[in-house]
Amino acid sequence: MVVVKTKREIELMREACRISAAALKLAGEAVRPGVTTGEIDKIAYDYIISQGAQPNFLHYNGYPATACISINDEVIHGIPSRDRVIREGDLVSIDLGAKKDGYNGDNAATFAAGAISDEAKRLNDTTRESLYEGIKAAVVGGRIGDIGAAVQEYCEARGYSVVREFTGHGVGTALHEDPAVPNYGTRGRGVRLVPGMTIAIEPMINLGRAGVKTLSDGWTVKTMDGKLSAHWEHTIVITNDGPQILTVV
């Protein structure tokens, strides 16, 4: 069931999303060669706690960290570790969120560790821009399929593949609510968009084929062909004046 938020609930979400966005910004600023993913995870954890919030990924369905930190061919859900050292040229995706006063924020971005290849930069730029194409399609009276179609068309026109096994989602008192928000679809199909809906749009885009696999740790998802992947996400609210991004600093 899709939960439409009141003005008061949206204001509470704004604060959770602000904290989420600030934590992601700090984590991204720490991405550089020689730093471990565990160190970045602690930076995010410490900031979220300092704001009187809780990391909403930590212990979610047993997940053991504050952030998902996925490198190169890892699509999502990479588990941070004190032993995982970021190297020059790595493409590092960070996905995290905070919960405060009962409401959740959720966001992700992909960062360059030092100098990355032109190939990696083009993939990352395309993934980021496809997120904003999806957001532009999130208008009152539209459909969920409009969002997915906008992301899919933008990426596939540039030769990239859209991951289909994982999607965006509603966000609110639960981290994952209805509706699912795929990064592919058909315009005019799916749940109708109405004012007060809060959703996370999160393109996961592959350089090669779309296929993915989950590793034996039960969390880390990698591209099937070993090629690069990028991931960007914002939590937004649907309004009569157009979509508003909540995960901003």
CSV table of C-alpha atoms in Angstrom, one decimal:
chain,number,residue,atom,x,y,z
A,1,MET,CA,0.0,0.0,0.0
A,2,VAL,CA,1.3,3.4,-1.0
A,3,VAL,CA,1.5,5.8,2.0
A,4,VAL,CA,0.8,9.5,1.2
A,5,LYS,CA,2.6,11.7,3.7
A,6,THR,CA,1.1,14.8,5.4
A,7,LYS,CA,2.9,18.1,5.5
A,8,ARG,CA,4.1,17.3,9.0
A,9,GLU,CA,5.4,14.0,8.0
A,10,ILE,CA,7.2,15.5,5.0
A,11,GLU,CA,8.9,18.0,7.3
A,12,LEU,CA,10.1,15.1,9.5
A,13,MET,CA,11.4,13.4,6.5
A,14,ARG,CA,13.3,16.5,5.4
A,15,GLU,CA,15.4,16.3,8.6
A,16,ALA,CA,16.1,12.6,8.2
A,17,CYS,CA,17.0,13.2,4.6
A,18,ARG,CA,19.2,16.2,5.4
A,19,ILE,CA,21.2,14.1,7.8
A,20,SER,CA,21.4,11.3,5.2
A,21,ALA,CA,22.7,13.7,2.6
A,22,ALA,CA,25.3,15.3,4.9
A,23,ALA,CA,26.5,11.9,5.9
A,24,LEU,CA,26.9,10.9,2.3
A,25,LYS,CA,28.7,14.1,1.5
A,26,LEU,CA,31.2,13.5,4.3
A,27,ALA,CA,31.7,9.8,3.3
A,28,GLY,CA,32.3,10.9,-0.3
A,29,GLU,CA,34.8,13.5,0.7
A,30,ALA,CA,36.8,10.7,2.4
A,31,VAL,CA,37.1,8.6,-0.7
A,32,ARG,CA,40.7,8.5,-1.8
A,33,PRO,CA,43.5,6.0,-2.4
A,34,GLY,CA,44.7,4.3,0.8
A,35,VAL,CA,41.6,4.8,2.8
A,36,THR,CA,39.7,1.7,3.9
A,37,THR,CA,35.9,1.3,3.4
A,38,GLY,CA,35.7,0.6,7.1
A,39,GLU,CA,37.1,4.1,7.9
A,40,ILE,CA,34.5,5.7,5.6
A,41,ASP,CA,31.7,3.7,7.2
A,42,LYS,CA,32.8,5.0,10.6
A,43,ILE,CA,32.8,8.6,9.4
A,44,ALA,CA,29.2,8.2,8.3
A,45,TYR,CA,28.2,6.4,11.5
A,46,ASP,CA,29.7,9.1,13.7
A,47,TYR,CA,28.0,11.9,11.9
A,48,ILE,CA,24.6,10.3,11.9
A,49,ILE,CA,24.8,9.6,15.6
A,50,SER,CA,26.0,13.1,16.3
A,51,GLN,CA,22.8,14.4,14.8
A,52,GLY,CA,20.6,12.4,17.2
A,53,ALA,CA,19.6,10.0,14.4
A,54,GLN,CA,20.3,6.3,13.8
A,55,PRO,CA,21.9,4.6,10.7
A,56,ASN,CA,19.0,2.9,9.2
A,57,PHE,CA,21.0,0.3,7.2
A,58,LEU,CA,22.8,-0.9,10.4
A,59,HIS,CA,21.3,-4.3,11.4
A,60,TYR,CA,18.5,-3.9,8.7
A,61,ASN,CA,17.7,-7.6,7.9
A,62,GLY,CA,21.1,-8.4,9.5
A,63,TYR,CA,23.2,-5.9,7.5
A,64,PRO,CA,26.4,-5.3,9.6
A,65,ALA,CA,27.3,-1.7,8.7
A,66,THR,CA,26.1,1.9,8.4
A,67,ALA,CA,26.8,2.2,4.6
A,68,CYS,CA,26.9,0.0,1.6
A,69,ILE,CA,30.3,0.7,-0.1
A,70,SER,CA,30.6,-1.0,-3.5
A,71,ILE,CA,33.7,-0.8,-5.6
A,72,ASN,CA,34.1,-1.1,-9.4
A,73,ASP,CA,32.1,-4.1,-10.6
A,74,GLU,CA,30.2,-4.3,-7.3
A,75,VAL,CA,26.7,-2.9,-8.0
A,76,ILE,CA,25.3,-2.5,-4.5
A,77,HIS,CA,25.5,-3.8,-0.9
A,78,GLY,CA,29.2,-4.0,-0.6
A,79,ILE,CA,30.1,-4.5,3.1
A,80,PRO,CA,32.7,-2.1,4.5
A,81,SER,CA,35.8,-3.5,6.1
A,82,ARG,CA,38.9,-2.3,7.8
A,83,ASP,CA,40.8,-4.6,5.4
A,84,ARG,CA,39.3,-3.2,2.2
A,85,VAL,CA,41.7,-0.5,0.9
A,86,ILE,CA,40.5,1.9,-1.8
A,87,ARG,CA,43.0,2.1,-4.7
A,88,GLU,CA,43.8,4.8,-7.3
A,89,GLY,CA,41.2,4.7,-10.1
A,90,ASP,CA,38.5,2.9,-8.2
A,91,LEU,CA,34.9,3.8,-8.7
A,92,VAL,CA,33.3,3.8,-5.2
A,93,SER,CA,29.5,3.7,-4.7
A,94,ILE,CA,28.2,4.7,-1.3
A,95,ASP,CA,24.6,4.1,-0.2
A,96,LEU,CA,23.4,5.1,3.2
A,97,GLY,CA,20.5,6.6,5.2
A,98,ALA,CA,19.4,7.9,8.6
A,99,LYS,CA,16.3,7.6,10.6
A,100,LYS,CA,15.2,10.3,12.9
A,101,ASP,CA,11.9,10.8,14.8
A,102,GLY,CA,10.5,7.7,13.1
A,103,TYR,CA,11.2,8.7,9.5
A,104,ASN,CA,13.9,7.6,7.0
A,105,GLY,CA,16.2,9.2,4.5
A,106,ASP,CA,18.0,7.2,1.8
A,107,ASN,CA,20.6,8.3,-0.8
A,108,ALA,CA,23.6,7.1,-2.8
A,109,ALA,CA,26.3,8.4,-5.0
A,110,THR,CA,29.4,7.1,-6.8
A,111,PHE,CA,32.8,8.7,-6.2
A,112,ALA,CA,36.1,8.7,-8.0
A,113,ALA,CA,39.2,7.6,-6.1
A,114,GLY,CA,41.9,9.8,-7.6
A,115,ALA,CA,42.1,9.7,-11.4
A,116,ILE,CA,39.6,7.3,-13.0
A,117,SER,CA,39.4,6.2,-16.6
A,118,ASP,CA,37.4,8.1,-19.2
A,119,GLU,CA,35.2,5.0,-19.4
A,120,ALA,CA,34.5,5.0,-15.7
A,121,LYS,CA,33.8,8.8,-15.8
A,122,ARG,CA,31.3,8.5,-18.7
A,123,LEU,CA,29.5,5.7,-16.9
A,124,ASN,CA,29.3,7.6,-13.7
A,125,ASP,CA,28.2,10.8,-15.3
A,126,THR,CA,25.5,9.0,-17.3
A,127,THR,CA,24.2,7.3,-14.2
A,128,ARG,CA,24.0,10.5,-12.3
A,129,GLU,CA,22.2,12.3,-15.1
A,130,SER,CA,19.8,9.5,-15.5
A,131,LEU,CA,18.8,10.0,-11.9
A,132,TYR,CA,17.8,13.5,-12.7
A,133,GLU,CA,16.0,12.4,-15.8
A,134,GLY,CA,13.9,10.1,-13.6
A,135,ILE,CA,13.3,12.8,-11.1
A,136,LYS,CA,12.0,15.2,-13.8
A,137,ALA,CA,9.5,12.5,-14.8
A,138,ALA,CA,8.1,12.3,-11.3
A,139,VAL,CA,5.2,14.6,-11.7
A,140,VAL,CA,1.6,14.6,-10.3
A,141,GLY,CA,-0.7,12.7,-12.6
A,142,GLY,CA,2.2,10.7,-14.1
A,143,ARG,CA,3.0,7.0,-13.5
A,144,ILE,CA,5.8,5.0,-11.9
A,145,GLY,CA,6.5,3.7,-15.4
A,146,ASP,CA,7.4,7.2,-16.6
A,147,ILE,CA,10.3,7.4,-14.1
A,148,GLY,CA,11.7,4.0,-15.1
A,149,ALA,CA,11.3,4.8,-18.8
A,150,ALA,CA,13.1,8.1,-18.5
A,151,VAL,CA,16.1,6.4,-16.7
A,152,GLN,CA,16.2,3.4,-19.1
A,153,GLU,CA,15.9,5.5,-22.3
A,154,TYR,CA,18.7,7.9,-21.2
A,155,CYS,CA,21.1,5.1,-20.3
A,156,GLU,CA,20.4,2.6,-23.1
A,157,ALA,CA,20.7,5.4,-25.7
A,158,ARG,CA,24.3,5.8,-24.5
A,159,GLY,CA,25.1,2.1,-24.6
A,160,TYR,CA,24.7,1.2,-21.0
A,161,SER,CA,22.6,-1.5,-19.2
A,162,VAL,CA,20.0,-1.1,-16.5
A,163,VAL,CA,20.0,-3.5,-13.6
A,164,ARG,CA,16.6,-5.1,-13.2
A,165,GLU,CA,16.8,-7.2,-10.1
A,166,PHE,CA,16.9,-4.2,-7.8
A,167,THR,CA,14.8,-1.1,-7.8
A,168,GLY,CA,14.0,2.2,-6.0
A,169,HIS,CA,11.2,2.2,-3.6
A,170,GLY,CA,8.9,4.3,-1.4
A,171,VAL,CA,10.4,5.7,1.8
A,172,GLY,CA,8.8,6.8,5.1
A,173,THR,CA,8.4,5.3,8.5
A,174,ALA,CA,9.8,2.2,6.8
A,175,LEU,CA,13.1,2.3,4.9
A,176,HIS,CA,11.4,0.4,2.0
A,177,GLU,CA,7.7,1.1,1.3
A,178,ASP,CA,5.5,0.7,-1.7
A,179,PRO,CA,5.7,1.3,-4.5
A,180,ALA,CA,8.7,-0.3,-6.1
A,181,VAL,CA,10.3,2.2,-8.5
A,182,PRO,CA,12.1,0.3,-11.3
A,183,ASN,CA,14.8,1.9,-13.4
A,184,TYR,CA,13.1,0.6,-16.5
A,185,GLY,CA,9.5,0.6,-17.7
A,186,THR,CA,6.8,1.8,-20.0
A,187,ARG,CA,5.4,5.3,-19.9
A,188,GLY,CA,1.8,5.5,-18.8
A,189,ARG,CA,2.0,2.3,-16.8
A,190,GLY,CA,2.2,1.6,-13.1
A,191,VAL,CA,1.1,3.4,-9.9
A,192,ARG,CA,-0.2,6.9,-10.4
A,193,LEU,CA,1.9,9.7,-8.8
A,194,VAL,CA,0.1,11.9,-6.4
A,195,PRO,CA,1.1,14.8,-4.1
A,196,GLY,CA,2.7,13.6,-0.8
A,197,MET,CA,4.3,10.4,-2.2
A,198,THR,CA,7.9,10.0,-1.0
A,199,ILE,CA,10.1,7.7,-3.1
A,200,ALA,CA,13.7,6.9,-3.6
A,201,ILE,CA,14.8,6.8,-7.3
A,202,GLU,CA,18.1,5.0,-7.6
A,203,PRO,CA,19.6,4.0,-11.0
A,204,MET,CA,22.0,1.1,-10.9
A,205,ILE,CA,23.7,1.2,-14.3
A,206,ASN,CA,26.3,-1.3,-15.8
A,207,LEU,CA,29.0,-0.6,-18.4
A,208,GLY,CA,28.5,-4.1,-19.8
A,209,ARG,CA,25.5,-6.4,-19.6
A,210,ALA,CA,22.7,-6.0,-17.2
A,211,GLY,CA,23.1,-9.4,-15.4
A,212,VAL,CA,24.2,-9.4,-11.7
A,213,LYS,CA,25.0,-12.0,-9.1
A,214,THR,CA,25.0,-12.0,-5.3
A,215,LEU,CA,28.2,-13.2,-3.6
A,216,SER,CA,28.5,-15.8,-0.8
A,217,ASP,CA,28.4,-13.2,1.9
A,218,GLY,CA,24.7,-12.9,1.0
A,219,TRP,CA,24.9,-9.1,0.4
A,220,THR,CA,27.4,-8.0,-2.2
A,221,VAL,CA,26.0,-7.8,-5.7
A,222,LYS,CA,28.4,-7.7,-8.6
A,223,THR,CA,28.0,-7.5,-12.4
A,224,MET,CA,27.9,-10.9,-14.0
A,225,ASP,CA,30.5,-9.9,-16.6
A,226,GLY,CA,32.9,-8.2,-14.2
A,227,LYS,CA,32.5,-4.8,-15.8
A,228,LEU,CA,32.0,-1.5,-13.9
A,229,SER,CA,28.7,-0.3,-12.4
A,230,ALA,CA,27.6,3.0,-10.9
A,231,HIS,CA,24.8,3.9,-8.5
A,232,TRP,CA,23.0,7.2,-7.7
A,233,GLU,CA,20.0,7.9,-5.5
A,234,HIS,CA,17.8,10.6,-4.1
A,235,THR,CA,14.7,10.6,-1.9
A,236,ILE,CA,12.1,12.9,-3.3
A,237,VAL,CA,8.6,14.1,-2.6
A,238,ILE,CA,5.9,14.5,-5.3
A,239,THR,CA,4.3,17.9,-5.1
A,240,ASN,CA,1.9,20.0,-7.2
A,241,ASP,CA,4.8,22.2,-7.9
A,242,GLY,CA,6.9,19.4,-9.2
A,243,PRO,CA,9.3,16.9,-7.6
A,244,GLN,CA,11.4,18.1,-4.7
A,245,ILE,CA,14.7,16.4,-3.7
A,246,LEU,CA,14.7,15.8,0.1
A,247,THR,CA,18.3,14.4,0.3
A,248,VAL,CA,20.1,17.8,0.0
A,249,VAL,CA,22.6,19.3,2.4
